Amino acid sequence: MLVAMAVLGGAAWATWRLLSDPHSSAAQTVRDRGRAVLYECEACGAVGETRIPFAQSFPIACPDCGEVKAMTAFRCADCRKIIKAEQKQYYKCRH
């Protein structure tokens, strides 16, 4: 049991060191990939998933039409469709 915990702890430490070093190729690869986000475009109605840099904020350029009107979205837990996120206290899926 102690050996397994030591191995897991060592693996976690090695991963942390590798990704926290700003000059490591693994950390650069993660930064280059960016973060996966869901979007809904207010201009053309396109919905989907794309990757954007970690520092970028919404609205983003729509991958379909190119307009900078793609807003953050989420996936409905019931119907699994992508829905534009809105600032509401309670939100009911429109699907």
mmCIF file of C-alpha atoms in Angstrom:
data_model
loop_
_atom_site.group_PDB
_atom_site.id
_atom_site.type_symbol
_atom_site.label_atom_id
_atom_site.label_comp_id
_atom_site.label_asym_id
_atom_site.label_seq_id
_atom_site.Cartn_x
_atom_site.Cartn_y
_atom_site.Cartn_z
ATOM 1 C CA MET A 1 0.000 0.000 0.000
ATOM 2 C CA LEU A 2 2.776 2.442 0.900
ATOM 3 C CA VAL A 3 4.680 1.530 -2.256
ATOM 4 C CA ALA A 4 1.617 2.246 -4.404
ATOM 5 C CA MET A 5 1.108 5.599 -2.690
ATOM 6 C CA ALA A 6 4.775 6.469 -3.190
ATOM 7 C CA VAL A 7 4.600 5.566 -6.892
ATOM 8 C CA LEU A 8 1.431 7.638 -7.398
ATOM 9 C CA GLY A 9 2.905 10.548 -5.466
ATOM 10 C CA GLY A 10 6.084 10.400 -7.522
ATOM 11 C CA ALA A 11 4.127 10.305 -10.770
ATOM 12 C CA ALA A 12 2.023 13.289 -9.687
ATOM 13 C CA TRP A 13 5.129 15.233 -8.685
ATOM 14 C CA ALA A 14 6.896 14.424 -11.989
ATOM 15 C CA THR A 15 3.839 15.499 -13.994
ATOM 16 C CA TRP A 16 3.554 18.733 -12.007
ATOM 17 C CA ARG A 17 7.258 19.505 -12.502
ATOM 18 C CA LEU A 18 7.049 18.764 -16.215
ATOM 19 C CA LEU A 19 3.985 20.946 -16.816
ATOM 20 C CA SER A 20 4.986 23.768 -14.467
ATOM 21 C CA ASP A 21 8.356 24.321 -16.149
ATOM 22 C CA PRO A 22 7.604 27.088 -18.683
ATOM 23 C CA HIS A 23 10.440 25.896 -20.904
ATOM 24 C CA SER A 24 9.404 22.230 -21.114
ATOM 25 C CA SER A 25 8.039 20.961 -24.410
ATOM 26 C CA ALA A 26 5.057 19.331 -22.654
ATOM 27 C CA ALA A 27 4.012 22.631 -21.070
ATOM 28 C CA GLN A 28 4.410 24.393 -24.418
ATOM 29 C CA THR A 29 2.285 21.733 -26.117
ATOM 30 C CA VAL A 30 -0.523 22.272 -23.604
ATOM 31 C CA ARG A 31 -0.318 26.057 -24.057
ATOM 32 C CA ASP A 32 -0.295 25.720 -27.852
ATOM 33 C CA ARG A 33 -3.410 23.524 -27.857
ATOM 34 C CA GLY A 34 -5.366 26.053 -25.804
ATOM 35 C CA ARG A 35 -8.660 25.200 -24.148
ATOM 36 C CA ALA A 36 -11.687 23.468 -25.608
ATOM 37 C CA VAL A 37 -14.831 25.611 -25.524
ATOM 38 C CA LEU A 38 -18.416 25.285 -26.691
ATOM 39 C CA TYR A 39 -19.868 28.216 -28.645
ATOM 40 C CA GLU A 40 -23.024 29.480 -30.329
ATOM 41 C CA CYS A 41 -22.713 32.174 -33.000
ATOM 42 C CA GLU A 42 -25.210 35.033 -32.791
ATOM 43 C CA ALA A 43 -24.594 35.912 -36.462
ATOM 44 C CA CYS A 44 -25.115 32.576 -38.241
ATOM 45 C CA GLY A 45 -26.484 30.297 -35.499
ATOM 46 C CA ALA A 46 -23.639 27.793 -35.745
ATOM 47 C CA VAL A 47 -22.903 25.736 -32.638
ATOM 48 C CA GLY A 48 -19.974 23.499 -31.828
ATOM 49 C CA GLU A 49 -16.696 22.981 -30.036
ATOM 50 C CA THR A 50 -13.415 24.708 -30.839
ATOM 51 C CA ARG A 51 -10.077 25.463 -29.190
ATOM 52 C CA ILE A 52 -8.973 28.960 -28.202
ATOM 53 C CA PRO A 53 -5.901 30.311 -26.374
ATOM 54 C CA PHE A 54 -6.198 30.253 -22.583
ATOM 55 C CA ALA A 55 -6.104 34.075 -22.352
ATOM 56 C CA GLN A 56 -8.765 34.710 -25.026
ATOM 57 C CA SER A 57 -12.251 35.749 -23.930
ATOM 58 C CA PHE A 58 -15.658 35.767 -25.619
ATOM 59 C CA PRO A 59 -16.980 36.762 -28.072
ATOM 60 C CA ILE A 60 -14.690 34.891 -30.474
ATOM 61 C CA ALA A 61 -14.569 34.640 -34.259
ATOM 62 C CA CYS A 62 -17.073 32.035 -35.427
ATOM 63 C CA PRO A 63 -15.306 29.089 -37.099
ATOM 64 C CA ASP A 64 -18.147 28.933 -39.681
ATOM 65 C CA CYS A 65 -18.858 32.541 -40.721
ATOM 66 C CA GLY A 66 -15.845 34.422 -39.323
ATOM 67 C CA GLU A 67 -17.940 37.054 -37.508
ATOM 68 C CA VAL A 68 -16.749 37.897 -33.986
ATOM 69 C CA LYS A 69 -20.135 36.973 -32.515
ATOM 70 C CA ALA A 70 -19.606 33.442 -31.181
ATOM 71 C CA MET A 71 -20.578 33.359 -27.508
ATOM 72 C CA THR A 72 -19.814 30.834 -24.791
ATOM 73 C CA ALA A 73 -22.218 27.911 -24.545
ATOM 74 C CA PHE A 74 -22.830 24.740 -22.565
ATOM 75 C CA ARG A 75 -24.220 21.271 -23.262
ATOM 76 C CA CYS A 76 -27.709 20.527 -21.899
ATOM 77 C CA ALA A 77 -27.531 17.597 -19.482
ATOM 78 C CA ASP A 78 -30.905 16.249 -20.693
ATOM 79 C CA CYS A 79 -30.926 16.617 -24.485
ATOM 80 C CA ARG A 80 -27.112 17.002 -24.998
ATOM 81 C CA LYS A 81 -27.591 19.971 -27.374
ATOM 82 C CA ILE A 82 -25.284 22.987 -27.200
ATOM 83 C CA ILE A 83 -27.001 26.092 -25.804
ATOM 84 C CA LYS A 84 -25.749 29.671 -25.501
ATOM 85 C CA ALA A 85 -24.958 30.506 -21.877
ATOM 86 C CA GLU A 86 -27.041 33.329 -20.412
ATOM 87 C CA GLN A 87 -26.772 35.264 -17.161
ATOM 88 C CA LYS A 88 -29.901 33.989 -15.428
ATOM 89 C CA GLN A 89 -30.448 32.668 -11.939
ATOM 90 C CA TYR A 90 -32.473 29.736 -13.297
ATOM 91 C CA TYR A 91 -32.155 28.564 -16.876
ATOM 92 C CA LYS A 92 -34.460 26.102 -18.611
ATOM 93 C CA CYS A 93 -33.264 24.358 -21.751
ATOM 94 C CA ARG A 94 -35.182 25.611 -24.778
ATOM 95 C CA HIS A 95 -34.997 22.251 -26.530
#
